[in-house]
Amino acid sequence: MLAGQVVVGWLSSSSFALMVLFGSLRPSAAYFGLTGSEPLTILPLTTEMEEAATKAHYKVCDRLKLEKKQRRMCRRDPGVAETLMEAISMSALECQYQFRFERWNCTLEGRYRASLLKRGFKETAFLYAISSAGLTHALAKACSAGRLERCTCDEAPDLENREAWQWGGCGDNLKYSNKFVKEFLGKKSSKDLRARVDFHNNLVGMKVIKAGVETTCKCHGVSGSCTVRTCWRQLSPFHEVGKQLKQKYESSLKVGSTTNEATGEAGDIPPPRRALGSSGPGADPLPRTPDLVHLDDSPSFCLASRFSPGTAGRKCYKDKNCESMCCGRGHNTQSRVVTRPCQCQVRWCCYVECKQCTQREEVYTCKD
């Protein structure tokens, strides 16, 4: 019942199936854009931007606050600007969906975003990963959809049993997408630990996309005998990618040495228990790991701060997350009457007929 109360819609042409699922979510009337040094940039999606994307895509590239090299890559193919905007929307909405029951609910507004990105929290790690994953996913789909001039379907020369199959499907071009994203994001100096952490988290997002690639086949032949099969590669729905990155967020590894303004503590941080690199003096503080990594302990996000507006007034669900969400302050209960469609039936031909059912429900919100 809990999930049913929050799921309804999506905002991505490559994820139309999710449109019905998460419609209640909105990206706070803004979108974020990828850059090499700042993965999230709040931008209002105005009519002016929509017209610019149609008439002159380079104007959209300029508005995305990209670095010089990124702006050049954006401008060289008319489809890239549109794909960047799609990736921005898709990543922001997925972030908000995955954290809808958490104290930090992927708040991306103004000063909160800027403060968060200055620190190496678990939340920052997730934002870098979901950003790079969103761009990788959107580009691979744009190639197979024919929306980009510089790429087309994935030719998948290494499909298993290829000699028994006939290539005929249009696969998502992950090879081109990975190459583009790595060049777009750029590799940071190995001497800067924070830059290396951010780059590592970017790669984690891309690797989750790659791990979710599936081979889809269709049989051809007399009576479906499957004497010939056409096969192609497809990416997993982006919602599945978001779920996996949320799991990696939960198990993120703390690395390095830092001063934590959130807790007021400072000093060396011991090597993570799952570090695969060497140990001892001079050892690399960034382990070789498929997990997300972070530098700083996260704040509680309970009270309003420069990192979030806090949880006062946030909706919670009794016996599910109110105790955690409200941080021990308790919650208010409000009763309301709602009317919803019910007892729906499909009528010939072709419409759905529903009754209107009225019921009383209770809404719980965190106390100040």
Coordinates of C-alpha atoms in Angstrom, one line a residue:
M1 CA 0.0 0.0 0.0
L2 CA 2.9 2.3 0.8
A3 CA 4.4 2.1 -2.7
G4 CA 1.0 2.4 -4.3
Q5 CA 0.6 5.8 -2.6
V6 CA 3.7 7.3 -4.1
V7 CA 4.2 5.7 -7.5
V8 CA 2.8 7.4 -10.6
G9 CA 5.0 8.8 -13.6
W10 CA 8.3 9.6 -15.3
L11 CA 9.7 12.3 -17.6
S12 CA 11.8 10.6 -20.2
S13 CA 11.1 9.5 -23.7
S14 CA 13.5 6.6 -23.3
S15 CA 11.6 5.5 -20.2
F16 CA 7.9 5.9 -21.3
A17 CA 6.9 2.7 -19.4
L18 CA 7.9 4.5 -16.1
M19 CA 5.7 7.5 -16.9
V20 CA 2.7 5.6 -15.5
L21 CA 4.6 4.5 -12.5
F22 CA 6.1 7.8 -11.1
G23 CA 3.9 10.6 -12.3
S24 CA 3.6 12.3 -8.9
L25 CA 7.3 13.1 -8.8
R26 CA 8.6 16.5 -10.2
P27 CA 12.2 17.7 -10.3
S28 CA 11.5 20.7 -8.1
A29 CA 10.6 22.8 -11.2
A30 CA 14.3 22.5 -12.2
Y31 CA 16.9 20.2 -13.8
F32 CA 20.5 19.6 -13.1
G33 CA 23.3 19.4 -15.7
L34 CA 26.5 17.6 -15.9
T35 CA 29.9 19.3 -16.0
G36 CA 33.3 18.0 -15.2
S37 CA 33.7 19.9 -12.0
E38 CA 30.1 20.4 -10.9
P39 CA 27.7 17.5 -11.7
L40 CA 24.6 19.4 -10.7
T41 CA 23.5 22.8 -12.0
I42 CA 19.9 24.0 -11.3
L43 CA 18.2 25.3 -14.5
P44 CA 14.6 26.2 -15.0
L45 CA 13.1 24.5 -18.1
T46 CA 11.5 27.5 -19.8
T47 CA 9.7 27.9 -23.1
E48 CA 12.7 29.8 -24.2
M49 CA 14.9 26.8 -23.7
E50 CA 12.5 24.5 -25.5
E51 CA 12.4 26.8 -28.5
A52 CA 16.2 27.2 -28.4
A53 CA 16.6 23.4 -28.5
T54 CA 14.5 23.3 -31.7
K55 CA 15.9 26.4 -33.5
A56 CA 19.5 26.5 -32.3
H57 CA 20.8 23.6 -30.2
Y58 CA 24.0 25.4 -29.4
K59 CA 22.1 27.9 -27.3
V60 CA 21.0 25.0 -25.0
C61 CA 24.6 23.9 -24.8
D62 CA 25.6 27.4 -23.6
R63 CA 22.8 27.5 -21.0
L64 CA 24.0 24.2 -19.5
K65 CA 27.1 25.9 -18.0
L66 CA 29.4 23.4 -19.6
E67 CA 33.2 23.6 -19.7
K68 CA 34.8 24.6 -23.0
K69 CA 35.5 21.1 -24.2
Q70 CA 32.0 19.9 -23.1
R71 CA 30.3 22.7 -24.9
R72 CA 32.2 21.9 -28.0
M73 CA 31.1 18.2 -27.8
C74 CA 27.5 19.4 -27.2
R75 CA 27.5 21.6 -30.2
R76 CA 28.9 19.2 -32.7
D77 CA 25.8 17.1 -32.9
P78 CA 22.3 18.6 -32.7
G79 CA 21.0 15.5 -30.9
V80 CA 23.5 15.8 -28.0
A81 CA 21.8 18.9 -26.4
E82 CA 18.5 17.2 -26.4
T83 CA 20.0 14.0 -24.9
L84 CA 21.8 16.0 -22.2
M85 CA 18.5 17.5 -21.2
E86 CA 16.9 14.1 -21.2
A87 CA 19.7 12.7 -19.0
I88 CA 19.4 15.7 -16.6
S89 CA 15.6 15.1 -16.2
M90 CA 15.9 11.3 -15.9
S91 CA 18.7 11.4 -13.3
A92 CA 17.0 14.1 -11.1
L93 CA 13.7 12.2 -11.0
E94 CA 15.3 8.9 -10.3
C95 CA 17.4 10.4 -7.4
Q96 CA 14.2 11.9 -5.9
Y97 CA 12.3 8.6 -6.3
Q98 CA 15.1 6.5 -4.6
F99 CA 15.3 8.9 -1.7
R100 CA 11.6 9.7 -1.3
F101 CA 11.4 8.0 2.2
E102 CA 14.8 9.3 3.4
R103 CA 15.7 12.3 5.5
W104 CA 17.6 13.6 2.6
N105 CA 15.2 13.5 -0.3
C106 CA 17.6 14.5 -3.1
T107 CA 17.1 18.2 -2.4
L108 CA 18.6 20.0 -5.4
E109 CA 17.6 23.6 -4.7
G110 CA 20.1 26.5 -4.8
R111 CA 22.2 26.8 -1.7
Y112 CA 21.6 23.2 -0.5
R113 CA 23.0 21.8 -3.7
A114 CA 26.0 24.1 -3.7
S115 CA 26.9 23.3 -0.1
L116 CA 26.5 19.5 -0.6
L117 CA 28.7 19.4 -3.7
K118 CA 31.6 21.1 -1.8
R119 CA 31.7 18.1 0.5
G120 CA 32.5 14.4 -0.1
F121 CA 29.3 12.9 1.5
K122 CA 27.7 9.6 0.5
E123 CA 24.9 11.7 -1.0
T124 CA 27.5 13.5 -3.2
A125 CA 28.8 10.2 -4.4
F126 CA 25.4 9.1 -5.4
L127 CA 24.8 12.3 -7.3
Y128 CA 28.0 11.8 -9.4
A129 CA 27.1 8.2 -10.1
I130 CA 23.5 8.8 -11.0
S131 CA 24.5 11.7 -13.2
S132 CA 27.1 9.7 -15.2
A133 CA 24.7 6.7 -15.4
G134 CA 21.9 8.9 -16.7
L135 CA 24.1 10.4 -19.4
T136 CA 25.4 7.0 -20.5
H137 CA 21.9 5.5 -20.6
A138 CA 20.4 8.4 -22.5
L139 CA 23.2 8.5 -25.1
A140 CA 23.1 4.7 -25.8
K141 CA 19.3 4.9 -26.3
A142 CA 19.6 8.0 -28.5
C143 CA 22.0 6.2 -30.8
S144 CA 19.6 3.2 -31.3
A145 CA 16.7 5.6 -31.8
G146 CA 18.5 7.5 -34.6
R147 CA 18.6 10.8 -32.8
L148 CA 22.4 11.3 -33.0
E149 CA 24.3 11.9 -36.2
R150 CA 27.6 10.3 -35.0
C151 CA 26.3 7.0 -33.9
T152 CA 23.8 4.3 -34.8
C153 CA 22.7 0.8 -33.6
D154 CA 25.2 -1.3 -31.6
E155 CA 26.6 -3.9 -34.0
A156 CA 27.4 -6.3 -31.2
P157 CA 30.1 -8.4 -32.9
D158 CA 30.7 -10.5 -29.8
L159 CA 27.2 -12.0 -29.3
E160 CA 27.3 -15.6 -28.2
N161 CA 26.5 -18.2 -30.9
R162 CA 26.6 -15.4 -33.5
E163 CA 27.2 -17.9 -36.3
A164 CA 23.7 -19.5 -35.6
W165 CA 22.0 -16.1 -35.5
Q166 CA 21.3 -13.4 -38.0
W167 CA 21.9 -9.9 -36.8
G168 CA 18.7 -7.9 -37.3
G169 CA 17.8 -5.9 -34.1
C170 CA 18.9 -2.4 -33.3
G171 CA 20.9 -2.6 -30.1
D172 CA 21.6 0.3 -27.7
N173 CA 25.0 1.6 -28.5
L174 CA 26.8 1.4 -25.2
K175 CA 30.3 1.4 -26.8
Y176 CA 29.8 4.8 -28.3
S177 CA 28.0 6.1 -25.2
N178 CA 30.8 5.0 -22.8
K179 CA 33.5 6.6 -25.0
F180 CA 31.5 9.9 -25.3
V181 CA 30.8 10.1 -21.5
K182 CA 34.5 9.4 -20.5
E183 CA 35.7 12.1 -22.9
F184 CA 32.9 14.4 -21.8
L185 CA 33.5 14.1 -18.0
G186 CA 37.3 13.9 -18.4
K187 CA 39.8 12.3 -16.1
K188 CA 41.0 14.3 -13.1
S189 CA 44.5 14.8 -11.7
S190 CA 45.7 11.7 -9.7
K191 CA 47.1 14.0 -7.1
D192 CA 43.7 15.4 -6.1
L193 CA 42.0 12.8 -3.9
R194 CA 38.6 14.5 -4.1
A195 CA 38.7 14.7 -7.9
R196 CA 39.8 11.0 -8.0
V197 CA 36.8 10.1 -5.7
D198 CA 34.4 12.0 -8.0
F199 CA 35.8 10.3 -11.1
H200 CA 35.6 6.9 -9.4
N201 CA 32.0 7.4 -8.6
N202 CA 31.3 8.5 -12.2
L203 CA 32.8 5.2 -13.4
V204 CA 30.6 3.3 -10.9
G205 CA 27.5 4.7 -12.5
M206 CA 28.7 3.8 -15.9
K207 CA 29.7 0.2 -14.8
V208 CA 26.2 -0.4 -13.4
I209 CA 24.8 0.5 -16.8
K210 CA 27.1 -1.9 -18.5
A211 CA 26.3 -4.7 -16.1
G212 CA 22.6 -4.4 -16.9
V213 CA 22.9 -5.0 -20.6
E214 CA 20.8 -7.9 -21.8
T215 CA 20.6 -9.7 -25.1
T216 CA 17.1 -9.8 -26.6
C217 CA 16.3 -12.3 -29.4
K218 CA 13.3 -12.8 -31.7
C219 CA 12.7 -16.1 -33.5
H220 CA 12.0 -16.4 -37.2
G221 CA 11.0 -19.5 -39.2
V222 CA 8.0 -21.7 -40.1
S223 CA 5.6 -21.9 -37.2
G224 CA 8.0 -20.1 -35.0
S225 CA 10.6 -22.9 -35.4
C226 CA 13.4 -20.4 -34.6
T227 CA 15.6 -21.6 -37.4
V228 CA 16.8 -18.0 -37.5
R229 CA 17.0 -15.6 -34.7
T230 CA 17.7 -11.8 -34.7
C231 CA 19.3 -10.6 -31.6
W232 CA 20.2 -7.2 -30.2
R233 CA 21.4 -5.7 -26.9
Q234 CA 19.2 -3.6 -24.7
L235 CA 19.9 -1.6 -21.5
S236 CA 18.0 -2.2 -18.3
P237 CA 15.3 0.3 -17.4
F238 CA 16.9 3.3 -15.7
H239 CA 14.8 2.6 -12.6
E240 CA 16.7 -0.7 -12.1
V241 CA 19.9 1.3 -12.4
G242 CA 18.7 3.7 -9.7
K243 CA 17.9 0.8 -7.4
Q244 CA 21.4 -0.7 -7.7
L245 CA 23.1 2.7 -7.2
K246 CA 20.9 3.2 -4.1
Q247 CA 22.2 -0.1 -2.7
K248 CA 25.8 1.0 -3.4
Y249 CA 25.0 4.3 -1.6
E250 CA 24.0 2.3 1.5
S251 CA 27.3 0.4 1.5
S252 CA 29.5 3.3 0.4
L253 CA 33.1 3.1 1.6
K254 CA 34.7 5.9 3.5
V255 CA 38.3 6.7 2.4
G256 CA 41.0 9.3 2.8
S257 CA 41.8 11.9 5.4
T258 CA 39.6 14.9 5.9
T259 CA 38.1 17.4 8.4
N260 CA 34.4 16.9 8.8
E261 CA 32.5 20.1 9.3
A262 CA 29.2 18.2 9.7
T263 CA 30.4 16.5 12.9
G264 CA 33.2 18.8 14.0
E265 CA 35.7 15.8 14.0
A266 CA 39.0 15.8 12.2
G267 CA 41.9 13.4 11.6
D268 CA 43.0 10.4 9.7
I269 CA 40.3 8.0 8.5
P270 CA 41.2 4.3 8.8
P271 CA 41.3 2.3 5.6
P272 CA 37.9 0.8 4.6
R273 CA 37.5 -2.8 5.6
R274 CA 37.0 -3.9 2.0
A275 CA 39.9 -2.0 0.5
L276 CA 41.6 -4.1 -2.1
G277 CA 44.8 -2.0 -2.3
S278 CA 47.9 -2.2 -0.2
S279 CA 48.0 -1.0 3.4
G280 CA 50.6 0.8 5.4
P281 CA 52.3 4.2 5.1
G282 CA 52.0 5.7 1.6
A283 CA 49.2 3.4 0.6
D284 CA 46.6 4.7 -1.8
P285 CA 43.6 5.9 0.2
L286 CA 41.3 5.2 -2.7
P287 CA 40.7 1.4 -2.9
R288 CA 40.0 -0.5 -6.1
T289 CA 36.4 -1.3 -5.5
P290 CA 33.1 -1.5 -7.5
D291 CA 31.4 0.4 -4.6
L292 CA 30.8 4.1 -4.2
V293 CA 33.3 5.9 -2.0
H294 CA 33.1 9.0 0.1
L295 CA 35.3 11.2 2.2
D296 CA 33.1 12.8 4.8
D297 CA 30.5 11.6 7.3
S298 CA 27.0 12.8 6.2
P299 CA 25.1 15.2 8.5
S300 CA 21.8 13.9 10.0
F301 CA 19.6 16.1 7.7
C302 CA 17.2 16.2 10.6
L303 CA 17.3 20.0 11.0
A304 CA 17.5 22.8 8.5
S305 CA 21.1 23.5 7.6
R306 CA 23.1 24.6 4.6
F307 CA 22.8 21.0 3.3
S308 CA 19.0 20.5 3.4
P309 CA 15.8 22.1 4.7
G310 CA 15.5 19.4 7.4
T311 CA 12.5 17.1 7.9
A312 CA 10.0 19.3 9.7
G313 CA 6.7 19.1 7.9
R314 CA 7.8 16.1 5.7
K315 CA 5.2 13.4 5.1
C316 CA 6.0 10.1 6.7
Y317 CA 4.3 6.7 7.0
K318 CA 3.3 5.4 10.4
D319 CA 5.0 2.2 11.5
K320 CA 7.3 2.5 8.4
N321 CA 9.6 5.5 8.5
C322 CA 8.0 8.2 10.8
E323 CA 10.4 7.4 13.7
S324 CA 13.5 7.7 11.5
M325 CA 12.2 10.6 9.3
C326 CA 11.1 12.7 12.3
C327 CA 14.4 12.2 14.2
G328 CA 12.6 11.5 17.5
R329 CA 10.6 14.8 17.4
G330 CA 7.3 12.9 16.8
H331 CA 4.7 13.5 14.1
N332 CA 1.4 15.2 13.6
T333 CA -1.7 13.3 12.5
Q334 CA -4.3 14.8 10.2
S335 CA -7.5 13.1 9.0
R336 CA -8.9 13.9 5.6
V337 CA -11.5 12.6 3.2
V338 CA -10.4 11.6 -0.3
T339 CA -12.4 10.4 -3.3
R340 CA -10.7 8.1 -5.8
P341 CA -11.8 6.0 -8.8
C342 CA -12.6 2.4 -7.8
Q343 CA -14.2 -0.8 -9.0
C344 CA -13.1 -0.1 -12.6
Q345 CA -14.2 -2.3 -15.5
V346 CA -13.3 -2.3 -19.2
R347 CA -16.4 -1.8 -21.4
W348 CA -16.8 -2.7 -25.0
C349 CA -15.6 -0.8 -26.9
C350 CA -13.2 0.8 -25.7
Y351 CA -13.3 2.7 -22.4
V352 CA -12.9 2.1 -18.7
E353 CA -15.8 2.7 -16.4
C354 CA -15.2 3.4 -12.7
K355 CA -17.2 4.3 -9.6
Q356 CA -16.1 7.0 -7.2
C357 CA -15.3 5.8 -3.7
T358 CA -14.9 8.1 -0.7
Q359 CA -12.8 7.1 2.2
R360 CA -11.1 8.7 5.2
E361 CA -7.3 8.5 5.5
E362 CA -4.8 9.8 7.9
V363 CA -1.7 11.8 6.9
Y364 CA 1.4 12.0 9.1
T365 CA 3.9 14.8 9.1
C366 CA 7.0 15.4 11.1
K367 CA 6.8 17.9 13.9
D368 CA 9.1 21.0 14.0

